[in-house]
XYZ file of C-alpha atoms in Angstrom:
720
model
C 109.085 66.960 74.382
C 108.257 70.047 72.384
C 109.661 71.153 69.078
C 112.475 73.572 68.897
C 111.779 77.258 69.093
C 112.385 78.534 65.624
C 111.889 82.187 66.571
C 115.105 82.474 68.608
C 117.614 80.015 67.142
C 120.367 81.377 69.313
C 118.599 80.284 72.428
C 117.695 76.682 71.488
C 118.859 73.933 73.860
C 119.135 70.422 72.469
C 116.272 68.125 73.314
C 116.917 65.851 76.185
C 120.190 67.400 77.088
C 120.829 67.458 80.820
C 121.972 70.907 81.817
C 123.488 71.878 85.171
C 122.675 75.521 85.597
C 125.129 77.433 87.810
C 124.870 80.931 89.101
C 121.822 82.963 90.039
C 121.209 85.903 92.372
C 123.656 86.670 95.241
C 123.147 89.327 97.837
C 125.270 90.528 100.709
C 124.635 92.804 103.710
C 121.317 94.125 102.450
C 120.171 96.833 104.844
C 117.239 99.161 104.480
C 116.503 101.787 107.130
C 113.653 104.278 107.529
C 113.033 107.119 109.990
C 110.065 106.514 112.226
C 108.571 108.555 115.045
C 108.558 106.708 118.320
C 107.841 107.558 121.927
C 110.777 107.652 124.308
C 110.681 106.764 127.991
C 109.452 110.247 128.787
C 106.546 109.875 126.416
C 107.919 112.382 123.834
C 107.877 111.630 120.162
C 111.388 111.323 118.716
C 112.671 110.360 115.308
C 114.585 107.117 115.231
C 116.285 105.114 112.476
C 114.730 101.611 112.174
C 116.142 98.812 110.046
C 113.482 97.091 108.053
C 116.203 94.886 106.584
C 119.345 94.204 108.550
C 122.548 92.725 107.141
C 121.006 89.950 105.060
C 123.436 87.827 103.075
C 122.530 84.833 100.872
C 121.702 83.587 97.404
C 118.997 82.318 95.057
C 120.144 79.694 92.607
C 119.336 79.660 88.943
C 116.833 76.964 87.953
C 115.379 76.795 91.463
C 112.440 78.291 93.369
C 113.633 80.370 96.409
C 110.820 80.970 98.887
C 110.936 83.811 101.436
C 108.916 83.109 104.515
C 108.461 84.491 108.031
C 105.880 85.852 110.447
C 103.923 89.010 109.777
C 106.140 92.053 109.768
C 109.214 89.975 108.969
C 110.169 92.123 106.003
C 109.389 89.612 103.225
C 107.944 92.093 100.750
C 110.606 94.677 101.625
C 113.306 92.109 100.981
C 111.736 91.176 97.624
C 111.502 94.849 96.605
C 115.150 95.341 97.590
C 116.306 92.551 95.333
C 114.053 93.765 92.497
C 115.372 97.287 92.537
C 112.056 98.728 93.801
C 113.589 100.623 96.672
C 114.577 104.241 95.907
C 118.173 104.885 95.031
C 120.329 105.578 98.081
C 117.913 104.011 100.595
C 119.017 100.412 100.181
C 122.518 99.458 101.263
C 124.293 96.236 100.406
C 125.446 94.396 97.225
C 123.740 92.119 94.761
C 124.912 90.346 91.635
C 123.319 88.229 88.983
C 125.447 85.321 87.737
C 128.457 87.033 89.205
C 127.902 90.222 87.204
C 127.150 93.700 88.743
C 123.597 94.831 88.236
C 121.771 98.152 88.771
C 118.101 99.021 89.091
C 117.717 99.714 85.357
C 119.321 96.388 84.445
C 117.180 94.572 86.990
C 114.044 96.012 85.305
C 115.222 94.799 81.886
C 116.178 91.310 82.930
C 113.409 90.604 85.554
C 109.691 90.409 86.082
C 107.821 91.315 89.241
C 104.334 89.803 89.731
C 102.480 91.812 92.315
C 100.105 90.287 94.882
C 97.082 91.954 93.238
C 96.192 90.867 89.681
C 95.940 94.198 87.807
C 94.537 93.380 84.386
C 91.968 94.868 81.987
C 88.749 92.931 82.763
C 87.277 93.167 79.261
C 90.271 91.692 77.446
C 90.460 87.959 76.847
C 93.295 85.800 78.055
C 94.742 85.621 74.551
C 94.374 89.419 73.972
C 96.010 90.184 77.324
C 99.010 88.021 76.571
C 99.163 89.246 72.948
C 99.347 92.916 74.051
C 102.048 91.951 76.544
C 103.959 90.374 73.626
C 103.479 93.540 71.513
C 104.955 95.623 74.334
C 107.840 93.373 75.296
C 108.759 91.666 72.016
C 108.832 94.484 69.559
C 111.730 93.115 67.545
C 110.067 89.985 66.246
C 107.332 89.443 63.740
C 103.631 89.331 64.425
C 103.495 85.627 63.551
C 106.314 84.828 65.969
C 104.545 86.738 68.748
C 101.347 84.750 68.169
C 103.419 81.526 68.265
C 104.955 82.478 71.548
C 101.568 83.491 73.073
C 100.015 80.191 71.995
C 102.883 78.198 73.485
C 102.706 80.179 76.694
C 98.935 79.634 76.966
C 99.495 75.887 76.683
C 102.364 75.921 79.185
C 100.352 77.859 81.722
C 97.375 75.560 81.366
C 95.089 78.291 79.994
C 93.986 76.606 76.776
C 90.401 76.112 77.941
C 90.013 79.783 78.914
C 91.886 81.170 75.949
C 88.997 83.338 74.698
C 87.474 84.114 78.112
C 87.403 87.620 79.479
C 89.638 88.311 82.456
C 86.583 89.610 84.298
C 86.097 91.523 87.556
C 83.508 91.976 90.238
C 80.841 92.988 87.726
C 81.819 90.701 84.818
C 82.191 86.978 85.003
C 85.593 85.856 83.810
C 88.412 83.405 84.485
C 88.923 81.798 87.898
C 91.264 83.215 90.526
C 94.016 80.695 89.775
C 93.720 81.305 86.028
C 93.899 85.070 86.588
C 97.013 84.625 88.652
C 98.608 82.507 85.855
C 97.693 85.177 83.312
C 99.444 87.754 85.471
C 102.532 85.559 85.513
C 102.309 85.074 81.753
C 102.136 88.780 81.126
C 105.410 89.340 82.870
C 107.351 86.311 81.500
C 106.431 86.673 77.846
C 109.764 88.426 77.128
C 111.839 85.760 78.838
C 113.119 87.360 82.063
C 116.090 85.786 83.727
C 114.772 86.839 87.111
C 111.217 86.340 88.349
C 109.907 87.894 91.546
C 106.483 87.004 92.908
C 104.871 88.597 95.894
C 102.425 86.160 97.554
C 101.426 84.377 94.330
C 99.054 82.037 96.214
C 97.302 84.733 98.216
C 93.522 84.420 98.079
C 93.567 81.126 96.181
C 92.198 77.734 97.213
C 94.669 74.900 97.764
C 94.129 73.442 94.315
C 94.583 76.751 92.505
C 97.571 77.645 94.621
C 99.176 74.260 93.830
C 98.530 74.820 90.078
C 100.194 78.254 90.177
C 103.277 77.036 91.998
C 103.597 74.094 89.608
C 103.723 76.540 86.657
C 106.256 78.675 88.490
C 108.226 75.455 89.166
C 108.276 74.730 85.406
C 109.530 78.281 84.727
C 112.316 77.831 87.232
C 113.320 74.505 85.731
C 113.658 76.285 82.395
C 116.615 78.143 83.782
C 115.120 81.224 85.463
C 115.928 82.428 88.955
C 112.630 82.520 90.830
C 112.156 84.261 94.153
C 108.762 84.414 95.815
C 107.197 85.288 99.127
C 104.692 82.847 100.428
C 102.586 82.507 103.577
C 101.742 79.091 105.073
C 102.358 76.833 102.030
C 100.749 73.370 101.990
C 102.975 70.304 102.193
C 102.502 69.697 98.445
C 103.720 73.250 97.686
C 106.676 72.846 100.044
C 107.831 69.835 97.982
C 108.125 72.178 94.930
C 110.353 74.677 96.798
C 114.111 74.277 96.371
C 115.501 76.891 98.638
C 114.133 78.603 101.702
C 114.920 81.960 103.366
C 113.144 82.716 106.686
C 113.154 86.249 107.992
C 112.010 87.901 111.170
C 112.202 91.599 112.074
C 114.150 92.090 108.908
C 116.914 89.644 109.924
C 117.892 86.305 108.549
C 116.697 83.341 110.644
C 117.379 80.433 108.291
C 118.662 79.816 104.789
C 118.899 76.435 103.056
C 116.839 73.522 101.868
C 113.290 73.170 103.229
C 114.208 69.581 104.158
C 116.935 70.779 106.538
C 114.767 72.932 108.782
C 114.254 70.039 111.203
C 118.062 69.581 111.358
C 118.431 73.345 112.068
C 115.955 73.082 114.845
C 117.865 70.147 116.342
C 121.121 72.016 116.238
C 119.572 74.844 118.224
C 118.277 72.410 120.855
C 114.594 72.251 119.802
C 113.071 68.878 119.038
C 110.420 68.793 116.308
C 107.183 67.403 117.770
C 105.860 64.317 116.037
C 103.599 65.094 113.108
C 104.458 68.807 113.198
C 105.411 70.719 110.058
C 109.089 71.700 110.521
C 108.739 75.121 108.817
C 105.613 76.114 110.717
C 107.171 74.941 113.963
C 110.379 76.902 113.282
C 108.383 80.083 112.620
C 106.525 79.428 115.919
C 109.875 79.181 117.692
C 110.974 82.424 116.048
C 107.847 84.174 117.333
C 108.500 82.766 120.820
C 111.934 84.397 120.856
C 110.472 87.593 119.333
C 107.964 87.848 122.190
C 110.628 87.165 124.819
C 113.168 89.613 126.088
C 115.817 87.899 124.052
C 114.335 88.908 120.748
C 115.166 87.347 117.394
C 118.795 88.533 117.479
C 119.801 85.274 119.168
C 118.432 83.249 116.261
C 119.951 85.617 113.747
C 123.372 85.137 115.303
C 122.831 81.381 115.361
C 122.024 81.352 111.648
C 125.151 83.373 110.910
C 127.797 82.008 113.213
C 126.485 78.775 114.745
C 126.446 80.193 118.273
C 123.744 78.160 119.983
C 120.957 80.457 121.246
C 119.990 80.300 124.918
C 117.029 78.230 125.658
C 114.041 80.371 126.665
C 113.340 78.340 129.789
C 116.909 78.593 131.123
C 117.115 82.231 130.111
C 113.910 83.125 131.926
C 115.263 81.383 135.044
C 118.477 83.377 134.773
C 116.627 86.627 134.234
C 114.213 86.162 137.144
C 116.861 85.258 139.735
C 119.901 87.465 139.538
C 121.562 85.765 142.516
C 121.499 82.406 140.793
C 124.349 81.796 138.352
C 123.203 80.974 134.802
C 123.843 77.548 133.342
C 127.518 77.122 132.651
C 128.291 77.560 128.935
C 131.645 77.884 127.248
C 132.655 81.106 125.565
C 131.274 81.569 122.078
C 133.609 81.431 119.127
C 134.612 84.869 117.958
C 132.769 85.725 114.765
C 134.818 86.504 111.661
C 133.259 89.933 111.535
C 131.285 92.042 113.941
C 127.859 92.509 112.472
C 127.375 95.723 114.262
C 130.498 97.371 112.838
C 129.637 98.647 109.438
C 126.845 99.538 107.080
C 127.841 99.346 103.470
C 127.243 102.032 100.926
C 126.207 100.777 97.502
C 128.564 101.367 94.648
C 126.865 101.836 91.327
C 127.565 100.985 87.774
C 127.271 104.565 86.694
C 126.861 107.951 88.340
C 123.294 108.298 87.243
C 122.230 105.307 89.395
C 124.034 106.286 92.564
C 123.097 104.418 95.674
C 122.262 100.978 94.223
C 124.936 98.653 92.964
C 123.856 95.133 93.105
C 127.336 93.634 92.734
C 128.255 91.067 95.399
C 131.003 88.745 96.367
C 130.123 85.152 96.935
C 128.067 84.950 100.108
C 130.186 82.015 101.201
C 133.367 84.045 101.088
C 133.706 85.588 104.537
C 136.667 87.835 103.647
C 135.426 91.275 102.616
C 137.568 93.792 100.910
C 135.177 96.523 99.875
C 135.283 99.921 101.472
C 132.820 100.861 104.200
C 131.256 104.015 105.437
C 128.484 105.074 107.738
C 128.228 102.872 110.793
C 125.519 100.228 110.958
C 123.433 99.933 114.120
C 123.084 96.389 115.322
C 121.814 96.211 118.887
C 120.763 92.950 120.401
C 118.415 93.242 123.390
C 120.441 94.334 126.426
C 119.518 91.359 128.560
C 120.583 89.023 125.761
C 123.971 90.830 125.509
C 124.385 90.617 129.301
C 123.534 86.918 129.122
C 126.147 86.369 126.410
C 128.782 88.192 128.417
C 128.036 86.198 131.551
C 128.068 83.006 129.541
C 131.472 83.858 128.124
C 132.940 84.448 131.556
C 131.508 81.339 133.130
C 131.806 78.806 130.305
C 134.596 76.580 129.133
C 133.313 74.703 126.087
C 130.497 75.064 123.508
C 128.963 72.588 121.087
C 129.387 74.346 117.791
C 128.094 73.361 114.426
C 129.104 74.732 111.046
C 127.079 77.947 110.621
C 124.541 78.033 107.788
C 126.378 80.776 105.960
C 129.310 78.392 105.496
C 127.435 75.155 104.687
C 125.068 76.727 102.142
C 127.310 75.879 99.220
C 127.679 72.290 100.322
C 124.020 71.663 101.058
C 122.339 70.139 98.076
C 119.074 71.704 96.907
C 116.338 69.281 95.866
C 116.441 68.584 92.123
C 118.892 71.401 91.523
C 121.819 69.375 90.224
C 120.518 68.193 86.850
C 117.274 68.539 85.077
C 115.959 68.733 81.558
C 115.300 72.118 79.971
C 112.427 72.448 77.527
C 114.179 74.438 74.789
C 113.976 77.881 76.346
C 110.238 77.742 76.870
C 110.381 80.774 79.142
C 113.700 82.582 79.381
C 116.613 84.107 77.541
C 119.748 81.981 77.170
C 122.252 82.655 79.887
C 125.073 83.454 77.431
C 123.038 86.248 75.927
C 122.382 87.635 79.403
C 126.064 87.418 80.399
C 127.209 89.277 77.347
C 124.538 91.937 77.813
C 125.482 92.664 81.430
C 129.211 92.381 80.816
C 129.069 95.233 78.342
C 126.578 97.818 79.523
C 127.586 100.214 76.800
C 126.146 97.725 74.286
C 123.017 97.096 76.372
C 119.746 96.443 74.572
C 117.323 99.402 74.311
C 115.366 100.334 77.406
C 112.090 99.845 75.575
C 111.308 97.126 73.040
C 109.404 99.437 70.722
C 109.978 102.921 69.416
C 107.598 105.714 70.398
C 105.085 105.580 67.526
C 104.547 101.779 67.409
C 104.230 101.845 71.160
C 101.595 104.584 70.953
C 99.660 102.621 68.274
C 99.578 99.493 70.445
C 98.198 101.529 73.368
C 95.576 103.138 71.118
C 94.444 99.713 69.819
C 94.017 98.475 73.380
C 92.151 101.629 74.347
C 89.706 101.257 71.493
C 89.032 97.649 72.409
C 88.321 98.576 75.973
C 86.012 101.419 74.964
C 84.150 99.189 72.512
C 83.570 96.539 75.219
C 82.796 99.043 77.942
C 80.726 101.657 76.104
C 78.916 102.750 79.277
C 81.375 105.516 79.984
C 81.141 107.070 76.538
C 77.430 106.453 76.014
C 76.552 107.809 79.441
C 78.251 111.099 78.635
C 76.608 111.239 75.200
C 73.196 110.426 76.713
C 73.515 113.145 79.371
C 74.567 115.778 76.846
C 71.822 114.715 74.469
C 69.090 114.877 77.127
C 70.351 118.158 78.532
C 70.609 119.599 75.048
C 66.974 118.760 74.416
C 65.998 120.281 77.744
C 67.914 123.477 76.941
C 66.374 123.688 73.465
C 62.813 123.317 74.798
C 63.326 125.514 77.878
C 64.891 128.465 75.976
C 62.966 127.893 72.706
C 63.277 130.943 70.366
C 64.183 133.536 72.972
C 62.500 136.884 72.427
C 64.286 139.968 71.278
C 64.137 141.724 74.625
C 66.176 141.935 77.831
C 64.761 138.606 79.020
C 65.966 137.058 75.798
C 69.476 138.355 76.497
C 69.305 136.950 80.040
C 68.129 133.611 78.723
C 71.071 133.357 76.347
C 73.510 134.246 79.131
C 72.018 131.603 81.357
C 72.282 129.051 78.553
C 75.925 129.827 77.945
C 77.032 129.508 81.525
C 75.004 126.376 82.029
C 76.513 124.833 78.945
C 80.048 125.537 80.174
C 79.222 124.039 83.596
C 77.516 121.020 81.968
C 80.578 120.268 79.835
C 82.844 120.570 82.893
C 80.728 118.115 84.943
C 80.343 115.661 82.043
C 84.067 114.734 82.359
C 83.946 113.936 86.061
C 83.361 110.268 85.490
C 86.905 109.978 84.104
C 88.153 110.109 87.669
C 87.352 106.500 88.760
C 88.099 105.229 85.216
C 91.731 106.423 85.264
C 92.360 105.603 88.929
C 91.404 102.029 88.150
C 93.712 101.964 85.144
C 96.600 103.667 87.014
C 97.455 100.448 88.861
C 97.818 98.664 85.545
C 99.999 101.483 84.233
C 102.301 101.249 87.304
C 102.588 97.495 86.945
C 103.327 97.641 83.197
C 105.788 100.526 83.285
C 107.674 99.236 86.336
C 109.551 96.955 83.909
C 109.677 99.305 80.894
C 106.762 97.863 78.915
C 106.176 101.324 77.409
C 106.845 105.032 77.968
C 104.726 107.378 80.036
C 104.806 109.816 77.122
C 103.338 107.264 74.657
C 100.662 106.390 77.222
C 99.767 110.087 77.569
C 99.591 110.679 73.833
C 97.652 107.464 73.149
C 95.044 108.305 75.797
C 94.577 111.798 74.338
C 94.250 110.691 70.698
C 91.867 107.823 71.647
C 89.335 110.216 73.141
C 89.534 112.963 70.508
C 86.836 111.506 68.191
C 84.498 110.734 71.066
C 84.791 114.263 72.455
C 84.080 115.658 68.959
C 80.924 113.483 68.683
C 79.649 114.658 72.082
C 80.238 118.357 71.227
C 78.675 117.917 67.781
C 75.473 116.252 69.029
C 74.930 118.964 71.672
C 75.681 121.832 69.252
C 73.274 120.515 66.600
C 70.479 120.077 69.170
C 70.636 123.615 70.605
C 71.795 125.794 67.743
C 68.519 126.394 65.851
C 66.047 126.291 68.734
C 67.947 129.073 70.525
C 68.406 131.109 67.337
C 72.120 131.548 68.099
C 74.163 133.976 66.050
C 77.715 133.914 64.828
C 79.446 131.146 62.903
C 78.265 127.648 63.900
C 81.763 126.321 63.282
C 83.213 128.600 66.012
C 80.424 127.598 68.398
C 81.173 123.924 67.776
C 84.962 124.480 68.122
C 84.591 126.194 71.520
C 82.449 123.360 72.821
C 84.924 120.820 71.532
C 87.985 122.455 72.993
C 86.129 123.126 76.224
C 85.531 119.371 76.506
C 89.135 118.720 75.726
C 90.581 121.101 78.301
C 88.114 119.888 80.929
C 88.940 116.307 80.261
C 92.652 117.064 80.518
C 92.085 118.840 83.835
C 90.065 115.942 85.309
C 92.590 113.366 84.129
C 95.397 115.391 85.723
C 93.550 115.615 89.030
C 92.839 111.854 88.994
C 96.561 111.176 88.535
C 97.375 113.106 91.698
C 94.710 111.894 94.165
C 95.059 108.436 95.789
C 91.397 107.373 95.274
C 88.274 108.310 93.386
C 86.500 109.756 96.523
C 89.179 112.415 96.959
C 89.234 112.789 93.182
C 85.539 113.647 93.036
C 85.948 116.011 95.966
C 88.825 117.823 94.345
C 87.036 118.151 90.945
C 83.846 119.453 92.537
C 85.825 121.997 94.626
C 87.645 123.309 91.570
C 84.473 123.400 89.571
C 82.908 125.645 92.175
C 85.970 127.958 92.204
C 86.190 128.121 88.427
C 82.428 128.869 88.203
C 82.645 131.626 90.845
C 85.501 133.412 89.069
C 84.614 132.851 85.357
C 83.042 136.335 85.029
C 79.399 135.451 85.213
C 78.737 136.728 88.717
C 81.350 139.457 88.632
C 83.153 140.586 85.526
C 86.921 140.954 85.566
C 86.780 144.739 86.056
C 84.628 144.408 89.169
C 86.692 141.741 90.842
C 89.043 142.715 93.732
C 92.650 142.857 92.632
C 93.682 140.119 95.062
C 91.203 137.679 93.451
C 91.722 138.609 89.831
C 94.325 135.851 89.349
C 91.532 133.319 89.864
C 89.724 134.790 86.905
C 92.699 134.084 84.659
C 93.283 130.477 85.790
C 89.636 129.497 85.720
C 89.155 127.104 82.765
C 85.494 128.248 82.544
C 86.404 131.831 81.821
C 87.522 131.240 78.262
C 84.723 129.059 76.834
C 82.153 131.274 78.484
C 83.637 134.497 76.983
C 84.202 132.747 73.647
C 80.508 131.860 73.407
C 79.543 135.417 74.436
C 81.793 136.865 71.732
C 80.493 134.562 69.066
C 76.957 135.713 69.883
C 77.334 139.439 70.558
C 80.490 140.607 68.823
C 78.421 142.461 66.210
C 76.702 145.824 65.665
C 73.333 144.071 65.426
C 70.946 145.146 68.100
C 69.368 142.906 70.808
C 66.405 144.609 72.536
C 67.654 147.934 71.206
C 71.229 147.365 72.451
C 74.090 146.590 70.083
C 75.929 143.380 70.634
C 79.233 145.166 71.299
C 77.605 147.265 74.085
C 76.403 144.082 75.674
C 79.926 142.697 75.713
C 81.276 145.925 77.117
C 78.745 145.861 79.944
C 79.832 142.325 80.765
C 83.533 143.334 80.771
C 84.257 141.246 77.665
C 86.482 142.642 74.904
C 84.975 143.484 71.474
C 88.163 143.105 69.429
C 87.784 140.480 66.689
C 91.083 138.772 67.498
C 90.000 138.149 71.086
C 87.615 135.423 69.948
C 90.545 133.344 68.760
C 92.615 134.348 71.750
C 90.113 132.495 73.940
C 90.466 129.370 71.786
C 94.260 129.460 72.008
C 94.156 129.875 75.775
C 91.809 126.889 76.099
C 94.180 124.851 73.952
C 97.080 126.022 76.143
C 95.282 124.825 79.277
C 94.582 121.464 77.646
C 98.272 121.053 76.728
C 99.415 122.239 80.186
C 97.233 119.766 82.019
C 98.383 116.912 79.744
C 101.999 117.860 80.420
C 101.381 117.935 84.173
C 99.637 114.577 83.814
C 102.741 113.175 82.089
C 105.047 114.592 84.757
C 103.052 112.888 87.469
C 103.078 109.569 85.595
C 106.709 109.789 84.673
C 108.212 110.875 88.040
C 105.644 110.243 90.783
C 103.661 107.151 89.762
C 106.175 104.428 90.651
C 105.651 101.401 92.744
C 108.805 102.030 94.699
C 109.778 102.423 98.328
C 111.597 105.557 99.397
């Protein structure tokens, strides 16, 4: 048994004390509908409302693992997203509560962790560094030493001690194994002690041994008092033994809920005998698919799970359907259900007006009396032939062998190992009393983010610098390209002569430099798109702000952009005998890199993949180049295209370099510099030089603001 956690004395549980955790997550009448286009009987496309989740009621006990299973397309991930508050406000209907207390999406985010199916981690950080940065983001209120202690304890608990200093790795860098990477992903999201843990296919892509190891660690987390809900596909028999509670879905409807050990009993009650040596869960899912592929559909099994009305056997039903003159097998009328499932669809009531459309409060799922108000009818339509069969059965039957429906026996069905177990001194989660008091008084709720803005920005900057130091290819490749191209420009236009050709050479150099600096930032597209997935995962549960992420990324690259501009400027300045202040020349190059980088980062935040990102950047580069004033000056452009001249980010560095060179009375090939500028349609006023700098800065700021807006409002892993 481990020593007491001295970091959080209010959460310590006595060693060896047997604790019976009550409560957990309850949900009632969860329904999620979308509008899809489908062909009608005439072959026309029509819009139709389809329920991806339909009237699901149940619970997930604290201290237990609740597994959600079902065939493909059953709605497992949708159901998990609904519980985790990852469905857009107003789209999900139903009620959910945690430990009997109303919860909202914002509260769910603060008290839960969601481990996605894909492991999105920085490949060049070690296991320890990855968990330490997670602690910095999520445990801002405790000391650095306490954070290290928690990380070391978590590494030991997750079985990661041997790979503590190993890089996470990716396709190009050897790192930890798949099972270890999955456990690191879990550790990142449980470092702050969530009371709710959601996992989407945590064993996907793992071998049986690694999958077993992952579920064992999740089992330990649950036994520490957390409510764990996961989706899983075809678990091994060893993994099934670690599952406490099972929810089986099909077509977004509840097929079974209870202990995994009781699936065989459920099959027997519906008249299906489990074949010898067959896995009861797999066999039940096969039965569900049989009904799904028949004309009955899964509605018969959904009603059986809810009311205990025994579903018609497929063989007898097919006989009845194929011979209309033959009376169906005599069956007594079914017991009237306590509530018609097709009668109502519930609107969610929220904790506050700002979170309208999602109130996760719920009455006990075992209490069949409902008193909340309803609105907007819910469509529940069993297959027509099944409805006809039920009606005929009612008319021709006198008795029915009922059993207590699963919705009523859930509370009385013991869950394996869920009555009493030893808690290891809050190894993973927040003490329940703290959670209760937090949710009971939302006005005194803890801050949304663990850190204030500036510490948060500094943590992100430190992580950025580590990643740049360990993956210098991106920065060095840009510097190498600019250095080589600078040498080529210096040697190609070496000491231009004082004639018209010399003027042409300088103009060619200026426009090439502007284009070169624009293209040099294109490699930021795949870099950010890869990082965007990590950003979405980390910010989905308020690890940090989008604003701090935007500012940290900008500040991190400022010195590297300055070095690139400086190296190029030094290489070309003297060989080309450039005029004007060198400082202004360097400043224009630097701000040009900054505005271009901001533009490329903004584009990469909008596009879904790097292929479209490259295509968009190249297309805009061509447009900006065409309208920058090199081919046609602003005075010669048609009025209907002149707006492109003003929004081209190449216009201002190009004209700034021209002004720095020719804004003088000195003659070039017998022509004064100011005359050259006038012939090019460029102003000769002194203040216009700095006007170009200010405009470039304005574009850089605008693109960063747009980048922030996209991150803040449109980069959410959320269903609509």
